[in-house]
Amino acid sequence: MNEIENVYGETVEFYDLSALSQIGNKKIVLNKFADMVKDLDGIILDIGAGTGKTTIEMANMICDKEIIALEPSAYMRTAFMARLMEHNEVKERISLLPIDVGKYSFRDKISGVMCMGVLGHLKRDEQEKLLYKLDKNLNINVPILIELLEPKFLVAPVGSRISVATQGRLRYETYITDIKQVGMDQWTWRLTYKVFCGKKIVSTVDSLMSWNYQSVEKILNQLTKMHFRTAKLSETLLLAIKAR
Ligand SMILES: C[S@@+](CC[C@H](N)C(=O)[O-])C[C@H]1O[C@@H](n2cnc3c(N)ncnc32)[C@H](O)[C@@H]1O
């Protein structure tokens, strides 16, 4: 298994339920992004589309746009495809490519880019390369929506419960059971997913995750030095628009 499969392999079943990246105003932001891209020419590129939740939401917000979703994890793609089959209204407009963004050719004309929860998976030089590629290949006025990790996860005490959700008679809880800063911007976490039926544990799954953390400000700064106008939308969301 490659690194990404290690992270999401055993835990993909918990991904949507634990939805670590959920924030209240995300839907409003997605709507605004849809408004910005709807009159521009080209596809929407969704980098690291995961289980497809946001991709399908976006496809429903703009009814005549094609979306190209990139997702290197076969586990994530399996969840994505299962969800897509339930969405006849959008499935002809979504192509799910089994590649990482480093392999994407940028030959399509692009009207908008979503990069939600992905940058932290890339090494520092890969992050920079991606931002340069976007700078080089996007036309004027094309927006990029980027979501980063909530900074509170960097300082969460070991043992913190970071999500709880129920499904049927089962309760799913996620804990940070280890956290280490292993480089200047690099962190590793052990997340432990516990499934309960009443007080009884039904299963426990550990997952190791390494993350190259950059703050919203740092990414904004890099994009501003290129050809983008930028705006911080929240602690985790930022928008960049190709300006020249
Ligand atoms: C935290 S999930 C976010 C999924 C989705 N965008 C969301 O907001 O729910 C990060 C996703 O990025 C994918 N990913 C990791 N490295 C990638 C790369 N180099 N290129 C494209 N996707 C990548 C992972 O497989 C995973 O599905």
mmCIF file of C-alpha atoms and ligand atoms in Angstrom:
data_model
loop_
_atom_site.group_PDB
_atom_site.id
_atom_site.type_symbol
_atom_site.label_atom_id
_atom_site.label_comp_id
_atom_site.label_asym_id
_atom_site.label_seq_id
_atom_site.Cartn_x
_atom_site.Cartn_y
_atom_site.Cartn_z
ATOM 1 C CA MET A 1 0.000 0.000 0.000
ATOM 2 C CA ASN A 2 1.286 3.494 -0.754
ATOM 3 C CA GLU A 3 1.236 6.245 1.865
ATOM 4 C CA ILE A 4 -2.180 7.628 0.956
ATOM 5 C CA GLU A 5 -3.757 4.168 1.022
ATOM 6 C CA ASN A 6 -2.239 3.647 4.473
ATOM 7 C CA VAL A 7 -3.935 6.796 5.718
ATOM 8 C CA TYR A 8 -7.372 6.217 4.216
ATOM 9 C CA GLY A 9 -7.397 2.429 3.703
ATOM 10 C CA GLU A 10 -8.955 1.247 6.924
ATOM 11 C CA THR A 11 -10.603 4.512 7.869
ATOM 12 C CA VAL A 12 -12.532 5.495 4.765
ATOM 13 C CA GLU A 13 -15.714 4.082 6.332
ATOM 14 C CA PHE A 14 -15.443 6.743 9.050
ATOM 15 C CA TYR A 15 -14.505 9.624 6.751
ATOM 16 C CA ASP A 16 -17.873 11.246 6.076
ATOM 17 C CA LEU A 17 -19.182 10.520 9.561
ATOM 18 C CA SER A 18 -16.242 12.118 11.337
ATOM 19 C CA ALA A 19 -16.046 15.022 8.808
ATOM 20 C CA LEU A 20 -13.210 16.789 10.578
ATOM 21 C CA SER A 21 -13.289 19.591 8.076
ATOM 22 C CA GLN A 22 -16.900 20.559 8.627
ATOM 23 C CA ILE A 23 -17.562 24.185 9.249
ATOM 24 C CA GLY A 24 -20.832 26.035 9.377
ATOM 25 C CA ASN A 25 -20.246 28.520 6.585
ATOM 26 C CA LYS A 26 -18.780 26.108 4.011
ATOM 27 C CA LYS A 27 -22.022 25.875 2.047
ATOM 28 C CA ILE A 28 -22.208 29.673 1.722
ATOM 29 C CA VAL A 29 -18.599 29.730 0.504
ATOM 30 C CA LEU A 30 -19.258 26.937 -2.014
ATOM 31 C CA ASN A 31 -22.253 28.903 -3.321
ATOM 32 C CA LYS A 32 -20.117 32.012 -3.745
ATOM 33 C CA PHE A 33 -17.453 29.974 -5.552
ATOM 34 C CA ALA A 34 -20.158 28.520 -7.851
ATOM 35 C CA ASP A 35 -21.307 32.075 -8.633
ATOM 36 C CA MET A 36 -17.761 33.058 -9.575
ATOM 37 C CA VAL A 37 -17.154 30.157 -11.952
ATOM 38 C CA LYS A 38 -20.536 29.788 -13.614
ATOM 39 C CA ASP A 39 -19.900 32.357 -16.364
ATOM 40 C CA LEU A 40 -16.291 31.360 -16.997
ATOM 41 C CA ASP A 41 -15.320 28.851 -19.650
ATOM 42 C CA GLY A 42 -13.958 25.442 -18.755
ATOM 43 C CA ILE A 43 -14.146 22.597 -16.289
ATOM 44 C CA ILE A 44 -13.951 22.764 -12.495
ATOM 45 C CA LEU A 45 -10.923 20.908 -11.179
ATOM 46 C CA ASP A 46 -11.411 19.248 -7.777
ATOM 47 C CA ILE A 47 -7.990 18.251 -6.433
ATOM 48 C CA GLY A 48 -8.142 15.401 -3.890
ATOM 49 C CA ALA A 49 -11.895 14.924 -4.082
ATOM 50 C CA GLY A 50 -12.094 12.255 -1.353
ATOM 51 C CA THR A 51 -15.513 10.624 -1.047
ATOM 52 C CA GLY A 52 -17.013 13.159 -3.488
ATOM 53 C CA LYS A 53 -19.307 14.953 -1.051
ATOM 54 C CA THR A 54 -18.166 18.458 -2.001
ATOM 55 C CA THR A 55 -17.722 17.540 -5.675
ATOM 56 C CA ILE A 56 -21.337 16.421 -5.994
ATOM 57 C CA GLU A 57 -22.568 19.399 -3.987
ATOM 58 C CA MET A 58 -20.714 21.697 -6.418
ATOM 59 C CA ALA A 59 -22.077 19.826 -9.461
ATOM 60 C CA ASN A 60 -25.580 20.426 -8.105
ATOM 61 C CA MET A 61 -24.904 24.120 -7.615
ATOM 62 C CA ILE A 62 -23.888 24.682 -11.256
ATOM 63 C CA CYS A 63 -25.980 22.614 -13.567
ATOM 64 C CA ASP A 64 -24.032 22.862 -16.823
ATOM 65 C CA LYS A 65 -20.433 22.459 -15.784
ATOM 66 C CA GLU A 66 -18.158 19.484 -16.076
ATOM 67 C CA ILE A 67 -16.063 18.590 -13.043
ATOM 68 C CA ILE A 68 -12.780 16.715 -13.181
ATOM 69 C CA ALA A 69 -12.029 15.182 -9.807
ATOM 70 C CA LEU A 70 -8.545 13.865 -9.002
ATOM 71 C CA GLU A 71 -8.278 11.195 -6.334
ATOM 72 C CA PRO A 72 -5.263 8.870 -5.941
ATOM 73 C CA SER A 73 -6.734 6.687 -3.174
ATOM 74 C CA ALA A 74 -8.648 3.637 -4.466
ATOM 75 C CA TYR A 75 -10.533 3.494 -1.153
ATOM 76 C CA MET A 76 -11.709 7.066 -1.489
ATOM 77 C CA ARG A 77 -12.649 6.483 -5.121
ATOM 78 C CA THR A 78 -14.726 3.451 -4.152
ATOM 79 C CA ALA A 79 -16.735 5.584 -1.717
ATOM 80 C CA PHE A 80 -16.961 8.368 -4.317
ATOM 81 C CA MET A 81 -18.218 6.034 -7.085
ATOM 82 C CA ALA A 82 -20.838 4.465 -4.774
ATOM 83 C CA ARG A 83 -22.125 7.961 -3.930
ATOM 84 C CA LEU A 84 -21.995 9.061 -7.582
ATOM 85 C CA MET A 85 -24.168 6.131 -8.682
ATOM 86 C CA GLU A 86 -26.935 7.540 -6.448
ATOM 87 C CA HIS A 87 -26.744 10.911 -8.214
ATOM 88 C CA ASN A 88 -28.086 10.465 -11.745
ATOM 89 C CA GLU A 89 -28.561 14.210 -12.041
ATOM 90 C CA VAL A 90 -24.796 14.859 -12.038
ATOM 91 C CA LYS A 91 -23.013 11.630 -12.901
ATOM 92 C CA GLU A 92 -22.578 12.421 -16.607
ATOM 93 C CA ARG A 93 -20.725 15.615 -15.710
ATOM 94 C CA ILE A 94 -18.233 14.231 -13.189
ATOM 95 C CA SER A 95 -15.058 12.410 -14.230
ATOM 96 C CA LEU A 96 -13.081 10.812 -11.428
ATOM 97 C CA LEU A 97 -9.435 10.439 -12.439
ATOM 98 C CA PRO A 98 -7.340 7.961 -10.417
ATOM 99 C CA ILE A 99 -4.254 10.156 -10.276
ATOM 100 C CA ASP A 100 -2.468 12.484 -7.919
ATOM 101 C CA VAL A 101 -2.301 16.134 -8.886
ATOM 102 C CA GLY A 102 1.388 15.881 -9.814
ATOM 103 C CA LYS A 103 0.321 13.715 -12.789
ATOM 104 C CA TYR A 104 -2.435 16.025 -14.029
ATOM 105 C CA SER A 105 -1.602 17.565 -17.420
ATOM 106 C CA PHE A 106 -3.532 20.866 -17.103
ATOM 107 C CA ARG A 107 -4.603 20.544 -20.739
ATOM 108 C CA ASP A 108 -8.270 21.268 -19.972
ATOM 109 C CA LYS A 109 -9.492 24.816 -19.909
ATOM 110 C CA ILE A 110 -10.293 25.499 -16.256
ATOM 111 C CA SER A 111 -12.974 27.790 -14.780
ATOM 112 C CA GLY A 112 -12.322 27.076 -11.094
ATOM 113 C CA VAL A 113 -10.202 24.947 -8.780
ATOM 114 C CA MET A 114 -11.175 23.350 -5.470
ATOM 115 C CA CYS A 115 -8.351 22.162 -3.255
ATOM 116 C CA MET A 116 -10.065 21.195 -0.030
ATOM 117 C CA GLY A 117 -8.078 19.505 2.722
ATOM 118 C CA VAL A 118 -5.322 18.355 0.367
ATOM 119 C CA LEU A 119 -2.268 20.649 0.597
ATOM 120 C CA GLY A 120 -1.188 19.107 3.922
ATOM 121 C CA HIS A 121 -0.728 15.745 2.192
ATOM 122 C CA LEU A 122 1.841 17.282 -0.155
ATOM 123 C CA LYS A 123 5.474 17.857 0.763
ATOM 124 C CA ARG A 124 6.570 21.480 0.941
ATOM 125 C CA ASP A 125 8.157 21.415 -2.548
ATOM 126 C CA GLU A 126 5.098 19.637 -3.992
ATOM 127 C CA GLN A 127 2.842 22.315 -2.501
ATOM 128 C CA GLU A 128 4.958 25.035 -4.095
ATOM 129 C CA LYS A 129 5.043 23.231 -7.435
ATOM 130 C CA LEU A 130 1.264 22.934 -7.406
ATOM 131 C CA LEU A 131 0.764 26.651 -6.692
ATOM 132 C CA TYR A 132 3.209 27.547 -9.497
ATOM 133 C CA LYS A 133 1.421 25.183 -11.898
ATOM 134 C CA LEU A 134 -1.906 26.814 -11.042
ATOM 135 C CA ASP A 135 -0.382 30.257 -11.543
ATOM 136 C CA LYS A 136 0.999 29.235 -14.912
ATOM 137 C CA ASN A 137 -2.068 27.446 -16.240
ATOM 138 C CA LEU A 138 -5.094 29.422 -15.034
ATOM 139 C CA ASN A 139 -6.716 32.215 -16.999
ATOM 140 C CA ILE A 140 -7.552 35.626 -15.566
ATOM 141 C CA ASN A 141 -10.494 35.675 -13.094
ATOM 142 C CA VAL A 142 -10.331 31.950 -12.384
ATOM 143 C CA PRO A 143 -10.801 31.329 -8.636
ATOM 144 C CA ILE A 144 -9.125 28.732 -6.419
ATOM 145 C CA LEU A 145 -10.811 27.711 -3.184
ATOM 146 C CA ILE A 146 -8.397 26.220 -0.661
ATOM 147 C CA GLU A 147 -9.230 24.601 2.659
ATOM 148 C CA LEU A 148 -6.509 23.992 5.240
ATOM 149 C CA LEU A 149 -6.399 22.166 8.543
ATOM 150 C CA GLU A 150 -7.850 23.912 11.581
ATOM 151 C CA PRO A 151 -4.840 25.160 13.592
ATOM 152 C CA LYS A 152 -6.466 23.907 16.827
ATOM 153 C CA PHE A 153 -5.597 20.334 15.792
ATOM 154 C CA LEU A 154 -1.877 21.159 16.133
ATOM 155 C CA VAL A 155 -2.240 21.889 19.826
ATOM 156 C CA ALA A 156 -4.989 19.451 20.763
ATOM 157 C CA PRO A 157 -4.006 17.458 23.865
ATOM 158 C CA VAL A 158 -3.370 13.747 23.331
ATOM 159 C CA GLY A 159 -6.567 11.908 24.226
ATOM 160 C CA SER A 160 -8.867 14.641 22.841
ATOM 161 C CA ARG A 161 -12.056 13.396 21.270
ATOM 162 C CA ILE A 162 -12.416 15.304 18.032
ATOM 163 C CA SER A 163 -15.641 13.908 16.656
ATOM 164 C CA VAL A 164 -18.654 11.894 17.681
ATOM 165 C CA ALA A 165 -21.535 10.746 15.485
ATOM 166 C CA THR A 166 -24.166 8.038 15.572
ATOM 167 C CA GLN A 167 -25.320 5.764 12.806
ATOM 168 C CA GLY A 168 -28.110 3.318 13.565
ATOM 169 C CA ARG A 169 -27.389 1.829 16.991
ATOM 170 C CA LEU A 170 -23.651 2.501 16.729
ATOM 171 C CA ARG A 171 -21.668 5.477 17.979
ATOM 172 C CA TYR A 172 -18.463 6.537 16.205
ATOM 173 C CA GLU A 173 -15.839 8.494 18.110
ATOM 174 C CA THR A 174 -12.491 9.833 16.870
ATOM 175 C CA TYR A 175 -9.581 10.537 19.223
ATOM 176 C CA ILE A 176 -6.139 12.039 18.795
ATOM 177 C CA THR A 177 -4.023 9.379 20.499
ATOM 178 C CA ASP A 178 -0.605 10.729 19.533
ATOM 179 C CA ILE A 179 0.717 13.941 18.059
ATOM 180 C CA LYS A 180 4.311 14.862 17.220
ATOM 181 C CA GLN A 181 5.947 17.775 15.468
ATOM 182 C CA VAL A 182 8.587 16.030 13.357
ATOM 183 C CA GLY A 183 9.883 18.973 11.302
ATOM 184 C CA MET A 184 9.408 22.692 11.042
ATOM 185 C CA ASP A 185 5.981 22.407 9.402
ATOM 186 C CA GLN A 186 5.552 18.680 9.613
ATOM 187 C CA TRP A 187 3.340 16.820 12.050
ATOM 188 C CA THR A 188 2.285 13.255 12.599
ATOM 189 C CA TRP A 189 -0.899 12.235 14.293
ATOM 190 C CA ARG A 190 -2.269 8.942 15.379
ATOM 191 C CA LEU A 191 -6.029 9.072 15.117
ATOM 192 C CA THR A 192 -8.013 6.308 16.794
ATOM 193 C CA TYR A 193 -11.525 5.569 15.610
ATOM 194 C CA LYS A 194 -13.716 3.737 18.140
ATOM 195 C CA VAL A 195 -17.080 2.233 17.334
ATOM 196 C CA PHE A 196 -19.425 1.585 20.259
ATOM 197 C CA CYS A 197 -22.697 -0.240 20.662
ATOM 198 C CA GLY A 198 -23.930 1.194 23.962
ATOM 199 C CA LYS A 199 -20.927 0.937 26.298
ATOM 200 C CA LYS A 200 -19.342 -1.947 24.419
ATOM 201 C CA ILE A 201 -16.538 -1.305 21.911
ATOM 202 C CA VAL A 202 -17.291 -3.021 18.596
ATOM 203 C CA SER A 203 -14.082 -2.006 16.830
ATOM 204 C CA THR A 204 -11.006 0.183 17.173
ATOM 205 C CA VAL A 205 -8.936 1.363 14.220
ATOM 206 C CA ASP A 206 -5.690 3.338 14.420
ATOM 207 C CA SER A 207 -4.500 5.517 11.583
ATOM 208 C CA LEU A 208 -1.191 7.345 11.235
ATOM 209 C CA MET A 209 -1.305 10.574 9.335
ATOM 210 C CA SER A 210 1.505 12.946 8.470
ATOM 211 C CA TRP A 211 0.680 16.504 7.559
ATOM 212 C CA ASN A 212 2.675 19.444 6.204
ATOM 213 C CA TYR A 213 0.941 22.300 7.888
ATOM 214 C CA GLN A 214 0.940 25.809 6.423
ATOM 215 C CA SER A 215 -1.200 28.549 7.890
ATOM 216 C CA VAL A 216 -3.765 30.381 5.783
ATOM 217 C CA GLU A 217 -1.500 33.451 5.989
ATOM 218 C CA LYS A 218 1.531 31.586 4.599
ATOM 219 C CA ILE A 219 -0.381 30.234 1.608
ATOM 220 C CA LEU A 220 -1.973 33.641 1.002
ATOM 221 C CA ASN A 221 1.474 35.180 1.052
ATOM 222 C CA GLN A 222 2.824 32.721 -1.529
ATOM 223 C CA LEU A 223 -0.157 33.274 -3.825
ATOM 224 C CA THR A 224 0.062 37.052 -3.536
ATOM 225 C CA LYS A 225 3.696 36.879 -4.684
ATOM 226 C CA MET A 226 2.453 35.143 -7.840
ATOM 227 C CA HIS A 227 -0.390 36.575 -9.949
ATOM 228 C CA PHE A 228 -3.315 36.151 -7.574
ATOM 229 C CA ARG A 229 -5.577 38.447 -5.594
ATOM 230 C CA THR A 230 -6.323 36.691 -2.328
ATOM 231 C CA ALA A 231 -8.770 36.768 0.571
ATOM 232 C CA LYS A 232 -8.858 34.938 3.887
ATOM 233 C CA LEU A 233 -12.413 33.653 4.334
ATOM 234 C CA SER A 234 -11.965 31.956 7.725
ATOM 235 C CA GLU A 235 -9.323 30.205 9.873
ATOM 236 C CA THR A 236 -9.343 27.365 7.329
ATOM 237 C CA LEU A 237 -10.602 28.724 4.011
ATOM 238 C CA LEU A 238 -8.965 31.016 1.502
ATOM 239 C CA LEU A 239 -9.771 32.244 -1.948
ATOM 240 C CA ALA A 240 -7.310 33.231 -4.662
ATOM 241 C CA ILE A 241 -8.294 34.768 -8.002
ATOM 242 C CA LYS A 242 -5.937 34.911 -10.963
ATOM 243 C CA ALA A 243 -5.483 38.631 -11.513
ATOM 244 C CA ARG A 244 -2.996 38.948 -14.386
HETATM 245 C C1 LIG B 1 -8.689 15.301 3.832
HETATM 246 S S1 LIG B 1 -9.164 14.552 2.316
HETATM 247 C C2 LIG B 1 -10.228 15.796 1.615
HETATM 248 C C3 LIG B 1 -11.256 15.229 0.676
HETATM 249 C C4 LIG B 1 -12.245 16.230 0.103
HETATM 250 N N1 LIG B 1 -11.594 17.247 -0.708
HETATM 251 C C5 LIG B 1 -13.041 16.867 1.220
HETATM 252 O O1 LIG B 1 -12.973 18.089 1.379
HETATM 253 O O2 LIG B 1 -13.754 16.125 1.920
HETATM 254 C C6 LIG B 1 -7.715 14.692 1.329
HETATM 255 C C7 LIG B 1 -7.810 13.940 0.006
HETATM 256 O O3 LIG B 1 -6.694 14.316 -0.807
HETATM 257 C C8 LIG B 1 -6.250 13.162 -1.484
HETATM 258 N N2 LIG B 1 -4.842 13.360 -1.887
HETATM 259 C C9 LIG B 1 -3.729 13.162 -1.165
HETATM 260 N N3 LIG B 1 -2.622 13.449 -1.885
HETATM 261 C C10 LIG B 1 -3.052 13.863 -3.092
HETATM 262 C C11 LIG B 1 -2.392 14.293 -4.284
HETATM 263 N N4 LIG B 1 -1.053 14.345 -4.376
HETATM 264 N N5 LIG B 1 -3.152 14.639 -5.357
HETATM 265 C C12 LIG B 1 -4.494 14.580 -5.288
HETATM 266 N N6 LIG B 1 -5.172 14.173 -4.187
HETATM 267 C C13 LIG B 1 -4.469 13.820 -3.102
HETATM 268 C C14 LIG B 1 -6.421 12.057 -0.461
HETATM 269 O O4 LIG B 1 -6.406 10.767 -1.048
HETATM 270 C C15 LIG B 1 -7.748 12.447 0.157
HETATM 271 O O5 LIG B 1 -8.830 11.867 -0.495
#
